[in-house]
CSV table of C-alpha atoms in Angstrom, one decimal:
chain,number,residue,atom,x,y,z
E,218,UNK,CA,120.5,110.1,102.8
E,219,UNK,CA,117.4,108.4,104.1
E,220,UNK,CA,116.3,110.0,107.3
E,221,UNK,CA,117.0,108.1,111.1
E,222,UNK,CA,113.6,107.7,113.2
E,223,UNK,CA,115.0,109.3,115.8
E,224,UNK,CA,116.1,112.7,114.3
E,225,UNK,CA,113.2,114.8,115.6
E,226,UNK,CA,110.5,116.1,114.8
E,227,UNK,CA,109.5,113.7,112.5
E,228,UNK,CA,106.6,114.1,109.9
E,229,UNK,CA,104.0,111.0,109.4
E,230,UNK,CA,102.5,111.1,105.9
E,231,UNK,CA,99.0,109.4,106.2
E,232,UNK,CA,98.7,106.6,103.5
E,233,UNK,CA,95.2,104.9,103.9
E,234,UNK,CA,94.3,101.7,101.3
E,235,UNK,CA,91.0,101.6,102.5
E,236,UNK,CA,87.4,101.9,101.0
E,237,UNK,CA,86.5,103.8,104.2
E,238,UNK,CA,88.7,105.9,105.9
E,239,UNK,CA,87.1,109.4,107.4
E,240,UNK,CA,88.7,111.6,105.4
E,241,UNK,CA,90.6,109.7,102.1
E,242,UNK,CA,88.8,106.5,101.7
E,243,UNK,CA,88.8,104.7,98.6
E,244,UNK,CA,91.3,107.4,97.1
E,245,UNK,CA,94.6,105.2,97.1
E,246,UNK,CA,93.6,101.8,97.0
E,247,UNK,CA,94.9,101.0,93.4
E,248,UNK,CA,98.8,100.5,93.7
E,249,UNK,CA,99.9,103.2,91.1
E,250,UNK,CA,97.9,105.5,92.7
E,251,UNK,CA,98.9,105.0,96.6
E,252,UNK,CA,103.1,105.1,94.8
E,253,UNK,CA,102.6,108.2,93.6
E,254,UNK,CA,101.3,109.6,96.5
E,255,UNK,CA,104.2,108.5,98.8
E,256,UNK,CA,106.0,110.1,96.1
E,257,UNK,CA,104.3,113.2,96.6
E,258,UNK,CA,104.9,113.5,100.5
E,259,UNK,CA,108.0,112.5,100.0
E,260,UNK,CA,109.0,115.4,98.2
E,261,UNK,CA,106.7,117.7,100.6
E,262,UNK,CA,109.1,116.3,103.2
E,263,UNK,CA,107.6,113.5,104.6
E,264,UNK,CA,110.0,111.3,106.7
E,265,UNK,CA,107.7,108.3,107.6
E,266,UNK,CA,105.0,106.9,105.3
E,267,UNK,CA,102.3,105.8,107.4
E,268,UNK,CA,100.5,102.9,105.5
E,269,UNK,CA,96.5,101.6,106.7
E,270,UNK,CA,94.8,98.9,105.5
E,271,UNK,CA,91.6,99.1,108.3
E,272,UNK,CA,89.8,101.9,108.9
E,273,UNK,CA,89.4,103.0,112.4
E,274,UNK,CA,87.1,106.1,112.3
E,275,UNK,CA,84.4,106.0,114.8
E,276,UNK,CA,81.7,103.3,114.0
E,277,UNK,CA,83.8,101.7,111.4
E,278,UNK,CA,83.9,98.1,110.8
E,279,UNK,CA,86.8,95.3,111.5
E,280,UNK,CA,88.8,93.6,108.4
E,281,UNK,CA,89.8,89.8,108.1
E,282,UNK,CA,93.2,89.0,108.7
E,283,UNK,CA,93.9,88.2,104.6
E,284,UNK,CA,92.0,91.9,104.0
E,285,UNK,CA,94.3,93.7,105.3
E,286,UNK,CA,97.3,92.0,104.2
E,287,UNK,CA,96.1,91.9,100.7
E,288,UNK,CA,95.8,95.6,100.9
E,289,UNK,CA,99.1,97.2,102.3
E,290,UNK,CA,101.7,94.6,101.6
E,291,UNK,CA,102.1,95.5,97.8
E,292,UNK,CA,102.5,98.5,98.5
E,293,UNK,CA,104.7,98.3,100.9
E,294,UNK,CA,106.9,96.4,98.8
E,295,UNK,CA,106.0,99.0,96.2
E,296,UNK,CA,106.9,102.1,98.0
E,297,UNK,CA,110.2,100.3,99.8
E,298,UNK,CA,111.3,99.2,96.6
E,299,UNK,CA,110.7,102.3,94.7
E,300,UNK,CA,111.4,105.9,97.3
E,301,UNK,CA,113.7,106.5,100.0
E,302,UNK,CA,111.3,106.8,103.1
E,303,UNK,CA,110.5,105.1,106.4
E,304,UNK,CA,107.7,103.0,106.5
E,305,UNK,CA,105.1,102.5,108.8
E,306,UNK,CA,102.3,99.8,109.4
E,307,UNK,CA,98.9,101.1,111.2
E,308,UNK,CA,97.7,97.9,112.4
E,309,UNK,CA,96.4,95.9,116.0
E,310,UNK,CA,96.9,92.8,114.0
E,311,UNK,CA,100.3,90.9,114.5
E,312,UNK,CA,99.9,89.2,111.4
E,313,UNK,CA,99.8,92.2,109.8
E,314,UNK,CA,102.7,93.7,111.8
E,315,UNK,CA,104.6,90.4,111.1
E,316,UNK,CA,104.3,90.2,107.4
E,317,UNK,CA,104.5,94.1,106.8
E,318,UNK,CA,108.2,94.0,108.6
E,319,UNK,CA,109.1,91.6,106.2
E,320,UNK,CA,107.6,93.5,102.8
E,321,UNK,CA,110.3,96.3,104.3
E,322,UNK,CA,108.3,98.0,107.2
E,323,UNK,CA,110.2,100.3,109.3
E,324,UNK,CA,108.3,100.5,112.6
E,325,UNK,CA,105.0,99.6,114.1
E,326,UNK,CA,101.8,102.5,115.0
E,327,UNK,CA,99.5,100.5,117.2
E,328,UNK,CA,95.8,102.4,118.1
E,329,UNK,CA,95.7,99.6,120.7
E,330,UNK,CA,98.7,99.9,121.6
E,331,UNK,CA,100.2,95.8,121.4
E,332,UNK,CA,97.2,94.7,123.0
E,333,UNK,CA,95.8,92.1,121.0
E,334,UNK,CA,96.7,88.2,120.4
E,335,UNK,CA,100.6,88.4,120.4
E,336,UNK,CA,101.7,91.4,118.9
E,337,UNK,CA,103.6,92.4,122.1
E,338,UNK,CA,106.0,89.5,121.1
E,339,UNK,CA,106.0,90.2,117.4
E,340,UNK,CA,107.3,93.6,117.7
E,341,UNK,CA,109.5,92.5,120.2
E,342,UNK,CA,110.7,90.2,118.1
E,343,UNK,CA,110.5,92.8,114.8
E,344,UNK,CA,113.1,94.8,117.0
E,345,UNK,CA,111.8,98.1,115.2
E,346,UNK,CA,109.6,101.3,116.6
E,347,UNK,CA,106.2,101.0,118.3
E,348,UNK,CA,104.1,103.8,118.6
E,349,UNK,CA,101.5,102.9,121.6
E,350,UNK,CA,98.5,104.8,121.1
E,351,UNK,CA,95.1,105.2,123.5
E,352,UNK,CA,91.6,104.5,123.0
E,353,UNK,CA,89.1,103.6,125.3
E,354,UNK,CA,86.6,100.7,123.6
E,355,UNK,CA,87.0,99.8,120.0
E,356,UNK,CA,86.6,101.9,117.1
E,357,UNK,CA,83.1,101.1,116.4
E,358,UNK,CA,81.9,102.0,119.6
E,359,UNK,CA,84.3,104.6,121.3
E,360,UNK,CA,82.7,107.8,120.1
E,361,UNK,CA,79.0,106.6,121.6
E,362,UNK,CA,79.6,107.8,125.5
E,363,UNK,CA,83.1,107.9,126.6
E,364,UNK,CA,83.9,109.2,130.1
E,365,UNK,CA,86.6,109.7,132.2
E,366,UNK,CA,87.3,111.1,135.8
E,367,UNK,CA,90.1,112.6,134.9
E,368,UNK,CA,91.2,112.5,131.2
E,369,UNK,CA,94.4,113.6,131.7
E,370,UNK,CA,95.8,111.6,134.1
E,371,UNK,CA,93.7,108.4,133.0
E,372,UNK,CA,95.5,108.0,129.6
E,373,UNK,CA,98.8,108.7,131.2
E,374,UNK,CA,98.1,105.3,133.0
E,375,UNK,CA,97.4,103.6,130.6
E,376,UNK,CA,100.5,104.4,128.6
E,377,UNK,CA,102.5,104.1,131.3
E,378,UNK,CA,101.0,101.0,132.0
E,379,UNK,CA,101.6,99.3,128.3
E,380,UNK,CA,105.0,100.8,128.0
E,381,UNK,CA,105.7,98.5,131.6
E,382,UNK,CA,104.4,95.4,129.3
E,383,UNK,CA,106.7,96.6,126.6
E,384,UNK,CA,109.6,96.9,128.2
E,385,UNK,CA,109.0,93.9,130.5
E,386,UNK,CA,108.6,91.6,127.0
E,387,UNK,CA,111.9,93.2,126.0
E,388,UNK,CA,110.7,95.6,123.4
E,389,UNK,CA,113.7,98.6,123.9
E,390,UNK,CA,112.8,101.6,125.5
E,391,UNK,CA,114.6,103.8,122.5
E,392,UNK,CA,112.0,102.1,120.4
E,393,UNK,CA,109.2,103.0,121.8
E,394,UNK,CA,106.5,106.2,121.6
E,395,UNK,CA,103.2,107.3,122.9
E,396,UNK,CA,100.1,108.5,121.1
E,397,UNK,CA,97.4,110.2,123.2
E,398,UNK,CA,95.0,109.2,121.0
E,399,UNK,CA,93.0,112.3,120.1
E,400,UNK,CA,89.4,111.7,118.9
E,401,UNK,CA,89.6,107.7,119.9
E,402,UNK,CA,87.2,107.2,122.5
E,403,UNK,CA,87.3,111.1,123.8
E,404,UNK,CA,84.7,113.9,123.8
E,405,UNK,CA,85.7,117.4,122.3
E,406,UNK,CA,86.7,118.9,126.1
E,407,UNK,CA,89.0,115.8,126.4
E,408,UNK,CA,90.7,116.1,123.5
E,409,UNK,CA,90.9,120.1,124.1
E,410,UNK,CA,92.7,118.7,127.7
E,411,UNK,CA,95.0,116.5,126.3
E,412,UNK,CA,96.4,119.3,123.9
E,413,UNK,CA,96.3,121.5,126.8
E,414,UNK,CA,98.1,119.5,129.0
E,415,UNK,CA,100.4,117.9,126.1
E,416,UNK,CA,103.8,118.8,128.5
E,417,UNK,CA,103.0,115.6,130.7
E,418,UNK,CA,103.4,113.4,128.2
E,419,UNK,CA,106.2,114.5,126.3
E,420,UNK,CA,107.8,114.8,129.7
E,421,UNK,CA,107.4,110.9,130.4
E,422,UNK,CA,110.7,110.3,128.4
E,423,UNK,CA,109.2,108.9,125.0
E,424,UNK,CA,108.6,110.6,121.8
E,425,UNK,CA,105.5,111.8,121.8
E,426,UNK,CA,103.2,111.3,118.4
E,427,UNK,CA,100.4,113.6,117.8
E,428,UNK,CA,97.8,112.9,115.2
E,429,UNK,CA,95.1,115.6,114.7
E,430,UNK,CA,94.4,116.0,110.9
E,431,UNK,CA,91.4,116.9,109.3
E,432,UNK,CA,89.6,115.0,113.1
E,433,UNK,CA,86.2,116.0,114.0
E,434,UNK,CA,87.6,118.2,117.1
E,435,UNK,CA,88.5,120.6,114.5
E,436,UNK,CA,85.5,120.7,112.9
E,437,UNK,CA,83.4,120.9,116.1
E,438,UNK,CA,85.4,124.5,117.2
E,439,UNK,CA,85.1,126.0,113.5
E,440,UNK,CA,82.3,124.3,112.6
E,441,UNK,CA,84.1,123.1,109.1
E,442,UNK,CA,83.3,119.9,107.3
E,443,UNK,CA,86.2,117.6,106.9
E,444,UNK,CA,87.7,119.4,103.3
E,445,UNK,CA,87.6,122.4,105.6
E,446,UNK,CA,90.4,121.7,108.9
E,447,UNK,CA,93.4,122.3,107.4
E,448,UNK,CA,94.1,125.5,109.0
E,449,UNK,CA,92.9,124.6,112.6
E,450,UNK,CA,95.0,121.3,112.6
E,451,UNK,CA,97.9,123.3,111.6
E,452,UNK,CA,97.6,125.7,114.8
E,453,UNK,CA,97.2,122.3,116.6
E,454,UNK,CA,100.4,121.1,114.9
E,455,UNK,CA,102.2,124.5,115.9
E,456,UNK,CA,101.0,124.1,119.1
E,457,UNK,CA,102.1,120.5,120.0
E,458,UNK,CA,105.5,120.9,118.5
E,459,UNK,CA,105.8,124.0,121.0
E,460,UNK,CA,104.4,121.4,124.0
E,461,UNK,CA,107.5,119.1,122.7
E,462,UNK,CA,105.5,116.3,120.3
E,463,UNK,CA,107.9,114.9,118.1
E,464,UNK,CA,105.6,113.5,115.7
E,465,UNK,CA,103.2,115.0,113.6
E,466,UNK,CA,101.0,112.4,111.8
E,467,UNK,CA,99.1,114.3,109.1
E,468,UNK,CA,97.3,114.5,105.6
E,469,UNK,CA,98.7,117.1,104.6
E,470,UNK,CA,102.4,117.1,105.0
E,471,UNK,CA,103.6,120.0,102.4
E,472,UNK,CA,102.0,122.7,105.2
E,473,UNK,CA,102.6,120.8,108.0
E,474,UNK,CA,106.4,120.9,106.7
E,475,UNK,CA,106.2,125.2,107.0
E,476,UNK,CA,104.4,125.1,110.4
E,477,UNK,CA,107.0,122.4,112.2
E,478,UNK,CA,110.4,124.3,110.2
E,479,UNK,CA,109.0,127.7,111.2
E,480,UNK,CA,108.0,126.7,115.0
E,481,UNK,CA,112.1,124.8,115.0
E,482,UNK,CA,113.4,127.9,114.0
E,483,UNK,CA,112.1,129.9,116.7
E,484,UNK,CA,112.4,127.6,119.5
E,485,UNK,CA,116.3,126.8,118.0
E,486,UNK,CA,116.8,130.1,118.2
């Protein structure tokens, strides 16, 4: 029975079909390759396979429209046609959003959240999940000196601010969820606040996605190199499941499946 997107917590299986991406790039670009790993985190227990065909690490570069089309609509088709999972698009494009809900996509996960060209109104019109993430800048320039007053409360705003567009363009409130946006335009000590503070978001009223694999925070406290974060984004994955995140957007979903089961279990109990 294929799982409902809103039977929480919900694991994210990354999926990138990009040259560049921080920590996978270039590994599932050929279509047999990128099936048989949705296959894989399907069986870890993956519920949602979240497909990127643009990088948006720090300092990367922009796609063309046909670029990233070319790139994650066979396998969409592929992995819709093929395995039982939810399907997710990564994209700021609504082309993209457009023609990857008709391949078979499930839902929408927007790092700007719907605010470029008219991809408020295609996901409106889509009629599926939106996940509205934060960034301040773009991603090749929102590492160089971001800076807040106060972190917290600034991309609560902002959320708050694009779920009012969403809702006002008739996008449903069911369907939509936030996305603090951890390592997009944020130092280490914001991204340490956010997680601290994690309870004022997940107490706005929307799912709450959090997205910390393998990111440079990790590797900034233990001083690992990318290969190297597994067991630091796991305590972060612990942790925001106990804050009351819904979604856990990860890499590596076999151990995030342990850590999110074990942390249900206790807080069922």
């Amino acid at each position: 029975m294929r799982m409902s997107l809103t039977d929480f917590p919900l694991i994210m299986g990354i999926l990138n079909v990009t040259p560049d991406s921080f920590s996978d790039g270039g590994q599932f670009q050929q279509q047999d390759i990128a099936l048989h790993h949705a296959e894989q985190m399907l069986r870890q227990g993956a519920h949602i396979i979240d497909i990127g065909g643009e990088s948006t690490r720090p300092d990367s570069q922009p796609v063309s429209v046909q670029q990233e089309l070319n790139r994650v609509i066979p396998i969409i088709e592929a992995i819709k046609a093929e395995l039982p999972v939810k399907v997710s698009i990564d994209t700021s494009k609504a082309e993209v959003m457009q023609a990857a809900i008709k391949a078979g996509a499930d839902m929408i996960n927007d790092v700007a959240a719907l605010r470029y060209g008219n991809s408020v109104q295609t996901a409106a019109q889509a009629n599926v999940p939106v996940c509205l993430m934060h960034m301040q800048g773009e991603p090749k320039t929102m590492q160089h000196s971001p800076e807040y007053n106060d972190v917290v409360t600034e991309v609560k705003q902002f959320l708050l601010q694009r779920v009012k567009v969403c809702l006002d363009q008739g996008i449903a409130a069911h369907n939509i969820w936030i996305d603090m946006g951890f390592g997009f335009g944020k130092t280490l000590e914001h991204n340490l606040q956010l997680m601290n503070h994690l309870e004022q978001f997940t107490q706005l009223g929307y799912p709450v996605l959090v997205g910390v694999s393998r990111k440079s925070m990790i590797g900034r406290v233990l001083d690992k190199s990318v290969d190297q974060r597994l067991f630091g984004g796991l305590g972060l994955t612990a942790l925001a499941i106990s804050k009351g995140a819904k979604i856990i957007r990860t890499h590596d979903v076999a151990a995030t499946k342990d850590v999110v089961t074990m942390v249900q279990a206790v807080m069922n109990s």
